[in-house]
XYZ file of N, CA, C and O in Angstrom:
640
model
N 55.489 -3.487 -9.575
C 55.624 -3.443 -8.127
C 54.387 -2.792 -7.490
O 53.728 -3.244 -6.553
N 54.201 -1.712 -8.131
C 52.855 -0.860 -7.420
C 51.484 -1.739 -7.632
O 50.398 -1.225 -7.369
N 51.590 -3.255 -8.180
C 50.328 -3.797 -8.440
C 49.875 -5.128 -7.374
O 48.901 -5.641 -6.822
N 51.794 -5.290 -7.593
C 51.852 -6.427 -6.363
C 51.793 -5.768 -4.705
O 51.967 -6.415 -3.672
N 51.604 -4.831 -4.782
C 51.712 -4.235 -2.882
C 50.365 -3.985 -2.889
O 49.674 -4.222 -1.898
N 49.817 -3.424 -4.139
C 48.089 -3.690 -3.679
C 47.637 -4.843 -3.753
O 46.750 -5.099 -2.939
N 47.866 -5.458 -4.290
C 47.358 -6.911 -3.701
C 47.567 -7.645 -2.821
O 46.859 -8.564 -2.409
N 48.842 -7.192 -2.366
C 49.313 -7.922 -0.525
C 48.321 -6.851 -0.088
O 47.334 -7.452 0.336
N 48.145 -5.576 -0.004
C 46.849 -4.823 0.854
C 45.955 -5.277 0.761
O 45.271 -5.484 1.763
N 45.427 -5.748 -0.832
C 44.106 -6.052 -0.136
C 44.007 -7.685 0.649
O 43.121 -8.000 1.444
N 45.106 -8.556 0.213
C 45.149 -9.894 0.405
C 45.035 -9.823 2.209
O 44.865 -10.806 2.931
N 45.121 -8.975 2.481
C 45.568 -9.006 4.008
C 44.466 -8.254 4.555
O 44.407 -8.125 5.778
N 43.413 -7.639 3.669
C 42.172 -7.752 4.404
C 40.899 -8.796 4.030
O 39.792 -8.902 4.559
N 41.347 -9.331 3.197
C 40.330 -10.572 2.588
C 41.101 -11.833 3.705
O 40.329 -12.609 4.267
N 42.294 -11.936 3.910
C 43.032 -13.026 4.761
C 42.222 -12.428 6.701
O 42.084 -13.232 7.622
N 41.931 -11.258 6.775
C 41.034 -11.092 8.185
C 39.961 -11.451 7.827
O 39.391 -11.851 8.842
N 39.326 -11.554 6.991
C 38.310 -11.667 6.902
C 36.909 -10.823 5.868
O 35.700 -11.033 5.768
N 37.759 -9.939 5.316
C 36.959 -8.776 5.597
C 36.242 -8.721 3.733
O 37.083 -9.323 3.066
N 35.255 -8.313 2.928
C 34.846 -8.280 2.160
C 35.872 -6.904 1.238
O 36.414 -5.939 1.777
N 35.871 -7.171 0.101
C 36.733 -5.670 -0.451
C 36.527 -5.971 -1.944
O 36.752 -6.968 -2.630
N 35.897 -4.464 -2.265
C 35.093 -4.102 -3.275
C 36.420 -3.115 -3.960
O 37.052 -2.376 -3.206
N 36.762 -3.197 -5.477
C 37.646 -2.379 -6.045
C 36.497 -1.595 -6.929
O 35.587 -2.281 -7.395
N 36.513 -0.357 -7.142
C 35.545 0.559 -8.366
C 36.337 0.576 -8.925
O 37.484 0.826 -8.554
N 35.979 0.319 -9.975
C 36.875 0.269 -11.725
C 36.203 1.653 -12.564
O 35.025 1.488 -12.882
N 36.705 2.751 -12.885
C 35.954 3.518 -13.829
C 35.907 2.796 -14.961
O 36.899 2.137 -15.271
N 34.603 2.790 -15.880
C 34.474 2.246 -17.168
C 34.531 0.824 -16.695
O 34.346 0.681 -15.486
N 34.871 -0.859 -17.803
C 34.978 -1.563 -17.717
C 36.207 -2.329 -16.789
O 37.293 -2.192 -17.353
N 36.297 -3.059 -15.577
C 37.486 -3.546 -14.872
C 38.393 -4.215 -16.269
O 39.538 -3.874 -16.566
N 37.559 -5.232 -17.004
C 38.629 -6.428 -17.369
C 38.964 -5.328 -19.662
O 39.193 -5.908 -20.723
N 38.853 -4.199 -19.478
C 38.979 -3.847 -20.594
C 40.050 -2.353 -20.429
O 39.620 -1.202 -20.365
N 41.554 -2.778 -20.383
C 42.441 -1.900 -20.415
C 42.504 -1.194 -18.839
O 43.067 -0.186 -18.412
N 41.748 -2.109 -18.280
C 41.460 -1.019 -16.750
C 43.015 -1.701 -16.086
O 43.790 -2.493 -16.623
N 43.089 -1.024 -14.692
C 43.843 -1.292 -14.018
C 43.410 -2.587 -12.827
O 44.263 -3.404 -12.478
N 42.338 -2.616 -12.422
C 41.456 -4.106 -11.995
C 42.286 -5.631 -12.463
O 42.735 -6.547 -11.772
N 42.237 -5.365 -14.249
C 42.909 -6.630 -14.032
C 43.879 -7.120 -13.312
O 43.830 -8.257 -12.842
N 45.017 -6.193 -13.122
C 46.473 -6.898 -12.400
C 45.867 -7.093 -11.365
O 46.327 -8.095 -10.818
N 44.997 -6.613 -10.762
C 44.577 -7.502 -9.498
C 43.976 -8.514 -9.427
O 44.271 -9.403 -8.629
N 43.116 -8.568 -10.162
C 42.348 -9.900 -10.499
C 43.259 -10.962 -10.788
O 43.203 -12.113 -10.354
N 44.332 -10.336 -11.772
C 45.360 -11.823 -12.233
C 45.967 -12.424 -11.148
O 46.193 -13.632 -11.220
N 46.359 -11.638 -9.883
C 47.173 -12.241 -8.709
C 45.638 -12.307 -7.545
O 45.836 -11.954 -6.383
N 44.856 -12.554 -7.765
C 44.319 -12.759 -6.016
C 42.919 -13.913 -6.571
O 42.372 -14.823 -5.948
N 42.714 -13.467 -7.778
C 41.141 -14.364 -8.145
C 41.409 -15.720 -8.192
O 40.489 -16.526 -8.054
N 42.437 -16.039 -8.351
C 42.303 -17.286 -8.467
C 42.702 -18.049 -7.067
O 43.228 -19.159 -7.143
N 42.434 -17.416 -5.727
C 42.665 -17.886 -4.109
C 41.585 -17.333 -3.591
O 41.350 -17.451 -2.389
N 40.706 -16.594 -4.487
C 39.619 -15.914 -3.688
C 38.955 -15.874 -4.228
O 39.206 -15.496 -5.372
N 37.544 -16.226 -3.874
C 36.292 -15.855 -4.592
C 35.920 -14.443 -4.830
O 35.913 -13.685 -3.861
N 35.656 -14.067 -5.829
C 35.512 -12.670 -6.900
C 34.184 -13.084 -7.585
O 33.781 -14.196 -7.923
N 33.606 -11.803 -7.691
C 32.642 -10.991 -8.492
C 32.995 -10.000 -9.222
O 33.616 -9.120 -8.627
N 32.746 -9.804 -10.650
C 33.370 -8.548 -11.356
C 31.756 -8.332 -11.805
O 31.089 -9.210 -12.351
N 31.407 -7.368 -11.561
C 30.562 -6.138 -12.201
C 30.344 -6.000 -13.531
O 31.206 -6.830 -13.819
N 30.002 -5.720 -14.409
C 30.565 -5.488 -15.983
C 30.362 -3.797 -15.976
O 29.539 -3.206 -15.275
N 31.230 -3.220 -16.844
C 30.770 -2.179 -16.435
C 30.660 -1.184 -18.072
O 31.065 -1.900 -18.988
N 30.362 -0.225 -18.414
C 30.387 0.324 -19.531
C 31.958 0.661 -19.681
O 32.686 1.181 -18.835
N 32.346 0.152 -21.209
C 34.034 0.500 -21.291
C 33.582 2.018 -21.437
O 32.425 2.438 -21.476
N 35.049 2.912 -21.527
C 35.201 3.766 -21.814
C 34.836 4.902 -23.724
O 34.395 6.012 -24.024
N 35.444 3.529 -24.541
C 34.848 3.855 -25.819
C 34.135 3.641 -25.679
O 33.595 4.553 -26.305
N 32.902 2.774 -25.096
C 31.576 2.607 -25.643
C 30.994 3.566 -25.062
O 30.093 4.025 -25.765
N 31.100 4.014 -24.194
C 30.616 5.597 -23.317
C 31.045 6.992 -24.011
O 30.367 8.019 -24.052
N 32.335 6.780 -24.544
C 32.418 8.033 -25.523
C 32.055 8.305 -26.899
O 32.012 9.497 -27.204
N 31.717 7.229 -28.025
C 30.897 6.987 -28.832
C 29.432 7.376 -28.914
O 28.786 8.025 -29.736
N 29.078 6.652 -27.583
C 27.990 7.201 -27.244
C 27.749 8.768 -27.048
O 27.064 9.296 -27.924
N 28.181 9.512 -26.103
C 28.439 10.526 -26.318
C 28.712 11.453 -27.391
O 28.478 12.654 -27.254
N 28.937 11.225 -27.888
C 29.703 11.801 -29.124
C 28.146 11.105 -30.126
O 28.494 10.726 -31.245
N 27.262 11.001 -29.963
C 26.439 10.147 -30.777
C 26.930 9.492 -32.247
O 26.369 9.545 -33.342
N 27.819 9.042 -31.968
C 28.841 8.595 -33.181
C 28.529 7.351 -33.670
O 29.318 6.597 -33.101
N 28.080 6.937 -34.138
C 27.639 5.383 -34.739
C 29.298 4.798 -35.383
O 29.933 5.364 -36.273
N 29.736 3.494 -34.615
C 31.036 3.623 -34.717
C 31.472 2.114 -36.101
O 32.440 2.105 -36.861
N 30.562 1.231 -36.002
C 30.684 0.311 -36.640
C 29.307 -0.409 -36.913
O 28.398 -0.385 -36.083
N 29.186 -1.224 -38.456
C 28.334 -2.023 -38.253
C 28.242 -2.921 -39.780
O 29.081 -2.766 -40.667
N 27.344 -3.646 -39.863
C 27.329 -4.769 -41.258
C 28.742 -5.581 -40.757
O 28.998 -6.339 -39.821
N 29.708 -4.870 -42.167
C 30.580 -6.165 -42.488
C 32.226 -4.862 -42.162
O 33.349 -5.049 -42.630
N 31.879 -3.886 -41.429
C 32.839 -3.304 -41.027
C 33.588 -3.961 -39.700
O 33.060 -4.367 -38.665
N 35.547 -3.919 -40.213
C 35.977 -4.556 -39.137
C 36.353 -3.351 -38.152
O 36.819 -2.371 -38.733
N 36.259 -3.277 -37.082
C 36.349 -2.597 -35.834
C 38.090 -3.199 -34.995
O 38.396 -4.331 -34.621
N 38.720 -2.195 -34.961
C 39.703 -2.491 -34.519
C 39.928 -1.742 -33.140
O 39.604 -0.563 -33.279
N 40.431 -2.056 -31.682
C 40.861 -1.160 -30.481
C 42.364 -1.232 -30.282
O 42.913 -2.265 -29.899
N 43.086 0.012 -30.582
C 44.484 0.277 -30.831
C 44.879 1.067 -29.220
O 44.001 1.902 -29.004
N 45.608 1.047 -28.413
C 46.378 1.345 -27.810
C 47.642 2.667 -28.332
O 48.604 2.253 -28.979
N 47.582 3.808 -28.097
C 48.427 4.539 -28.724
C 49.714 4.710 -28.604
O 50.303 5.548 -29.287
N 50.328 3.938 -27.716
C 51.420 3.452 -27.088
C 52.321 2.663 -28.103
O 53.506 2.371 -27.943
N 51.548 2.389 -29.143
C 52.122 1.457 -30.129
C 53.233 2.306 -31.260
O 53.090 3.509 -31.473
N 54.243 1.553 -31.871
C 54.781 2.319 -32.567
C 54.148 2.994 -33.961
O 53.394 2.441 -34.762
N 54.635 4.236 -34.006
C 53.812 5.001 -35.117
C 53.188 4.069 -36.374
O 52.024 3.854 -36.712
N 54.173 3.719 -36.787
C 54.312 2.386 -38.516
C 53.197 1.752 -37.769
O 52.097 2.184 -38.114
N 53.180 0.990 -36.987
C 52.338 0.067 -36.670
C 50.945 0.496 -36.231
O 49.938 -0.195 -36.387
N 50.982 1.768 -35.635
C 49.423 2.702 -35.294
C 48.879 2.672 -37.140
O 47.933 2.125 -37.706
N 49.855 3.423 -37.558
C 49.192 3.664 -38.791
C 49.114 2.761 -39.759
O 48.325 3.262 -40.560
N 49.685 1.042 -40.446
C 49.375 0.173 -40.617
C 47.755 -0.555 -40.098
O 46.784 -0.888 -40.777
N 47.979 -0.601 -38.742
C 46.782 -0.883 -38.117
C 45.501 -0.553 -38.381
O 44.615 -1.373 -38.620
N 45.324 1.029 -38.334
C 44.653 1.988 -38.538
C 43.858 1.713 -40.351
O 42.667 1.549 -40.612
N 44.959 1.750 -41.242
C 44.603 1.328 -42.632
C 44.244 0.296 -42.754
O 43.715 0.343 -43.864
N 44.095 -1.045 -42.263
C 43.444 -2.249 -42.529
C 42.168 -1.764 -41.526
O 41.272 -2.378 -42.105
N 41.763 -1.351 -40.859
C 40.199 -0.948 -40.267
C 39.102 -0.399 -40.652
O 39.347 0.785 -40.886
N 37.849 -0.679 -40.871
C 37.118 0.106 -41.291
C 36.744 0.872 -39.801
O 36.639 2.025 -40.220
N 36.479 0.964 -38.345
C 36.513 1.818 -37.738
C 37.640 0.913 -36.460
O 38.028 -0.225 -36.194
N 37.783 2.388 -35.961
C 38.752 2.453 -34.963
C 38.840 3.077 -33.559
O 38.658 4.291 -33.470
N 39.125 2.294 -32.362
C 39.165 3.474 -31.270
C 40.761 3.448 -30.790
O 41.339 2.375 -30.615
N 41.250 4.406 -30.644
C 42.395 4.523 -30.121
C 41.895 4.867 -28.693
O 41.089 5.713 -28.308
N 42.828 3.693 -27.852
C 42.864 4.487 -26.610
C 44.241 5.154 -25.910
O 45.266 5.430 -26.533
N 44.007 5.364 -24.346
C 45.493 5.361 -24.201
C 46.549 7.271 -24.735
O 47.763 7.464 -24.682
N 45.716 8.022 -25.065
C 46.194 8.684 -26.407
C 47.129 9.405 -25.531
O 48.241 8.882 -25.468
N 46.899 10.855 -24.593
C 48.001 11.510 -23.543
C 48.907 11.726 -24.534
O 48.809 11.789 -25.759
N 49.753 11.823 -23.813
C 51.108 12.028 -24.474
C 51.729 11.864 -25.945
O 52.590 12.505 -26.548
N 50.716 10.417 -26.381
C 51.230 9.908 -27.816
C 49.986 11.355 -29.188
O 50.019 11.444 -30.415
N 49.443 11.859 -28.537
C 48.663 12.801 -29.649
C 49.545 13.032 -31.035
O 49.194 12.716 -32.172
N 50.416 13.479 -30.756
C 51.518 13.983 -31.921
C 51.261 12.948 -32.978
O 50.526 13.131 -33.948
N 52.127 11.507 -32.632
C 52.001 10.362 -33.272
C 50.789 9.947 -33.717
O 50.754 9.599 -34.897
N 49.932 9.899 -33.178
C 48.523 9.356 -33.561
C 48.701 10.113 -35.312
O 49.097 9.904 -36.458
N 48.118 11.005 -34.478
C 47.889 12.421 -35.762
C 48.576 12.041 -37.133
O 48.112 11.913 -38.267
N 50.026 11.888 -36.547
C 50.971 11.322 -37.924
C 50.021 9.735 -38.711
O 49.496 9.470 -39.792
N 50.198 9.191 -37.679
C 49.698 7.793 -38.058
C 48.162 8.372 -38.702
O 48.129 8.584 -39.914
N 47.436 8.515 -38.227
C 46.187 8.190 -38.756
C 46.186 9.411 -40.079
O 45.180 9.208 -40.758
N 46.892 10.432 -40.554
C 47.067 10.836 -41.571
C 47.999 10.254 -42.795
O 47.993 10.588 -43.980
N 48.879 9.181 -42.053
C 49.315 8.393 -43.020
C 48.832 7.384 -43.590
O 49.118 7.175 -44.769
N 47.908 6.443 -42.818
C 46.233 5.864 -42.972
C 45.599 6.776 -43.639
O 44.875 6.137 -44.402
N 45.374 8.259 -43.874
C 44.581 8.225 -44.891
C 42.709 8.707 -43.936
O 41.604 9.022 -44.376
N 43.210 8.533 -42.714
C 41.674 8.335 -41.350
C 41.811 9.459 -41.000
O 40.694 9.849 -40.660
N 42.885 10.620 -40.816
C 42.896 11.547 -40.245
C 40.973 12.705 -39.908
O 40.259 13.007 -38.952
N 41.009 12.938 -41.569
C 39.695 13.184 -41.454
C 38.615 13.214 -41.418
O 37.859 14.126 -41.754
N 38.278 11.706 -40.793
C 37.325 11.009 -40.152
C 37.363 10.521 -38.487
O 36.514 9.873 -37.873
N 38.700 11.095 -37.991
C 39.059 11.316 -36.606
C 38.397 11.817 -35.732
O 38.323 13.028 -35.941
N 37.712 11.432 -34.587
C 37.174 12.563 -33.402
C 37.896 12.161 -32.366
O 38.162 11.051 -31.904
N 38.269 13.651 -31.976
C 39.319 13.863 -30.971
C 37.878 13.365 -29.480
O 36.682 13.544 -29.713
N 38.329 12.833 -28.239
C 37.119 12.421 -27.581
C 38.021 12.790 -26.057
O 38.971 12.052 -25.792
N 37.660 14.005 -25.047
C 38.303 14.253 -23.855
C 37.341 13.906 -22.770
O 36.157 14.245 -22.790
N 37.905 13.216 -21.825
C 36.522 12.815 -20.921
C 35.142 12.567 -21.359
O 34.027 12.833 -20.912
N 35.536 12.061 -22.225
C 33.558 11.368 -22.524
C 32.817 11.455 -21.997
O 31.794 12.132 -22.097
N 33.315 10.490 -21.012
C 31.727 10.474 -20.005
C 32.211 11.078 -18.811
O 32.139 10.397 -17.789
N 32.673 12.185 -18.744
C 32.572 12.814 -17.791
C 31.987 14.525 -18.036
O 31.876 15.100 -19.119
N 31.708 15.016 -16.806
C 30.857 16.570 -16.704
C 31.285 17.511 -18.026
O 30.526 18.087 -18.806
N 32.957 17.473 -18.017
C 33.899 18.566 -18.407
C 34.331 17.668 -19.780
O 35.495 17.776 -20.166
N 33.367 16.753 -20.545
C 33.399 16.497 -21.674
C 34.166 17.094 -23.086
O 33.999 18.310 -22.996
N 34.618 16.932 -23.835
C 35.570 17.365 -25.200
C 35.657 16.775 -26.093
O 36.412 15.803 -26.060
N 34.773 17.152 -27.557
C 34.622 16.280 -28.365
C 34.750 17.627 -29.836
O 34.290 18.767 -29.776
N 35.288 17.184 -30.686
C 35.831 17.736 -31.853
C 36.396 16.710 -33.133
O 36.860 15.595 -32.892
N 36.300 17.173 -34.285
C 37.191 16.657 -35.172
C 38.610 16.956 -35.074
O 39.058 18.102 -35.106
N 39.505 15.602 -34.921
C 40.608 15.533 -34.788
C 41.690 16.381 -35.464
O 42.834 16.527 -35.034
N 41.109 16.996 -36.734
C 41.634 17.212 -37.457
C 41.797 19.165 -37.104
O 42.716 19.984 -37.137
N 40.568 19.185 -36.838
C 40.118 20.833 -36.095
C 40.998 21.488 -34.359
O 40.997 22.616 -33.865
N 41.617 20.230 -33.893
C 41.981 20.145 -32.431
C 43.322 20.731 -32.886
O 44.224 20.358 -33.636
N 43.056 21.905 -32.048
C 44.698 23.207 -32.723
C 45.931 23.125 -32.034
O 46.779 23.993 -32.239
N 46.267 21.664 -30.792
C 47.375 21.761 -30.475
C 47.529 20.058 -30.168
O 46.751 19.150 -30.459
N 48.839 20.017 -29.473
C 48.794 18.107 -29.653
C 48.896 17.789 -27.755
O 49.674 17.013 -27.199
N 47.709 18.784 -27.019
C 47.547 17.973 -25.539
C 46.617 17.482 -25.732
O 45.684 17.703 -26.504
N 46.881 16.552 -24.811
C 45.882 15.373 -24.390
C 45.700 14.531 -22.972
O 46.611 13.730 -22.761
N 44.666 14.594 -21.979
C 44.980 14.034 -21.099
C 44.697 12.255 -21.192
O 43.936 11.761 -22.024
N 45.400 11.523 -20.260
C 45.223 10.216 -20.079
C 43.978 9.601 -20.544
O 43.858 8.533 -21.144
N 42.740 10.726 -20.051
C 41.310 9.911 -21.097
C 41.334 10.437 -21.901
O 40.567 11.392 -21.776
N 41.800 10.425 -22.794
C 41.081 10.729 -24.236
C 41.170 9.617 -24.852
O 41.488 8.537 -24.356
N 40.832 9.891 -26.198
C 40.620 8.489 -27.127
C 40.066 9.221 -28.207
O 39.225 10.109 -28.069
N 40.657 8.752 -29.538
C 40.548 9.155 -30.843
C 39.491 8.036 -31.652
O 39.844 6.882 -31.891
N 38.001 8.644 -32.063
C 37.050 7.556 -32.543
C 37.394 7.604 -33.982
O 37.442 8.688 -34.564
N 37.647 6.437 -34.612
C 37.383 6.623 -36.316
C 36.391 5.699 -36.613
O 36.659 4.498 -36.577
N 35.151 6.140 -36.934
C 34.011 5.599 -37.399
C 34.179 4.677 -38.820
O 34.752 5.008 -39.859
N 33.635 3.687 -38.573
C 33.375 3.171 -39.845
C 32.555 3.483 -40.588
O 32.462 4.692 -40.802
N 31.613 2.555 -41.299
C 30.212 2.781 -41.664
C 30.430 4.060 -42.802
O 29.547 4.908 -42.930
N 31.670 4.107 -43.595
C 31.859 5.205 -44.517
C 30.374 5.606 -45.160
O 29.894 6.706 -44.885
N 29.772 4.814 -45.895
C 28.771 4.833 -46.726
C 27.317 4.934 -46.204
O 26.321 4.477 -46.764
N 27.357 5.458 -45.298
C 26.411 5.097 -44.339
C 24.804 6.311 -44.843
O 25.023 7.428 -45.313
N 24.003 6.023 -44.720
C 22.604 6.730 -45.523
C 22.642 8.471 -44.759
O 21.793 9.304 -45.077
C-alpha cells in the first residue's frame, strides 16, 4: 500500500506536468526501494534510471576486501531467508554478501557457522557512510544490527 500511494503522488505530478526525480541511496534497481516504483509508473512514463554504486559494492570497497574472482561463485543472500536455507546457500558459495541483516544478526551468525563461513565473515555497518563499522563477524560481541549492514564473505580462499 505505502508503494502504491507514492506512485499516485508522484503520478499526479508527472500527470501536471511536472518532471520528478526519485534519489535512490546505492543502486535504484538492486534491492532498493525505486523499483516498486518503477514497476507501476515506467511503463506510462518515460524514465531515466541513473546507475548507481550498490551498496555491497561500496562496502567491499571500503572494507578493502577483495570479494570474488577466477572461477569463484559469488552469491547475494537476503537475510530474511530461512536459517537452513541462509546456511545451505552460504555452503555452496565461494563468496558471499548478505544483505538486509538488522534484526536477522542472530540467525545469520547461526547459519554462516553452520556453513562452516563464520570465520571468514565481516560484519559491514554503514559502509559508505561517515559513521562507518567494519569488523570480523566473528569478533562483533553482541547480535545488533542496523537496517544497513551487510555481512561480506570473501571468496578467493587461496588467494597470494
Amino acid at each position: 500500500a505505502f508503494y502504491d500511494d507514492a506512485a499516485a503522488t508522484i503520478e499526479a505530478h508527472l500527470k501536471d506536468g511536472r518532471a520528478v526525480v526519485v534519489l535512490s541511496e546505492a543502486d535504484p534497481l538492486f534491492y532498493g526501494s525505486y523499483m516498486h516504483l518503477h514497476a507501476r509508473l515506467a511503463g506510462r512514463y518515460p524514465t531515466e534510471i541513473v546507475a548507481g554504486v550498490s551498496g555491497m559494492s561500496g562496502c567491499w570497497s571500503a572494507a578493502g576486501l577483495p570479494i570474488a574472482q577466477g572461477d569463484d561463485v559469488f552469491t547475494v543472500l537476503p537475510a530474511t531467508l530461512p536459517e537452513a536455507e541462509l546456511a545451505r546457500r552460504l555452503a555452496d558459495a565461494d563468496a558471499a554478501v548478505v544483505m538486509k541483516v538488522g534484526r536477522h544478526l542472530p540467525k545469520l551468525r547461526r547459519a554462516l557457522a553452520c556453513s562452516g563461513r563464520l570465520d571468514r565473515a565481516v560484519y559491514v555497518e554503514r559502509g559508505t557512510m561517515a559513521d562507518a563499522k567494519m569488523l570480523p563477524l566473528a569478533a562483533k560481541p553482541d547480535d545488533e544490527a542496523p537496517y544497513f549492514a551487510v555481512v561480506l564473505v570473501p571468496g578467493w580462499e587461496h588467494r597470494p
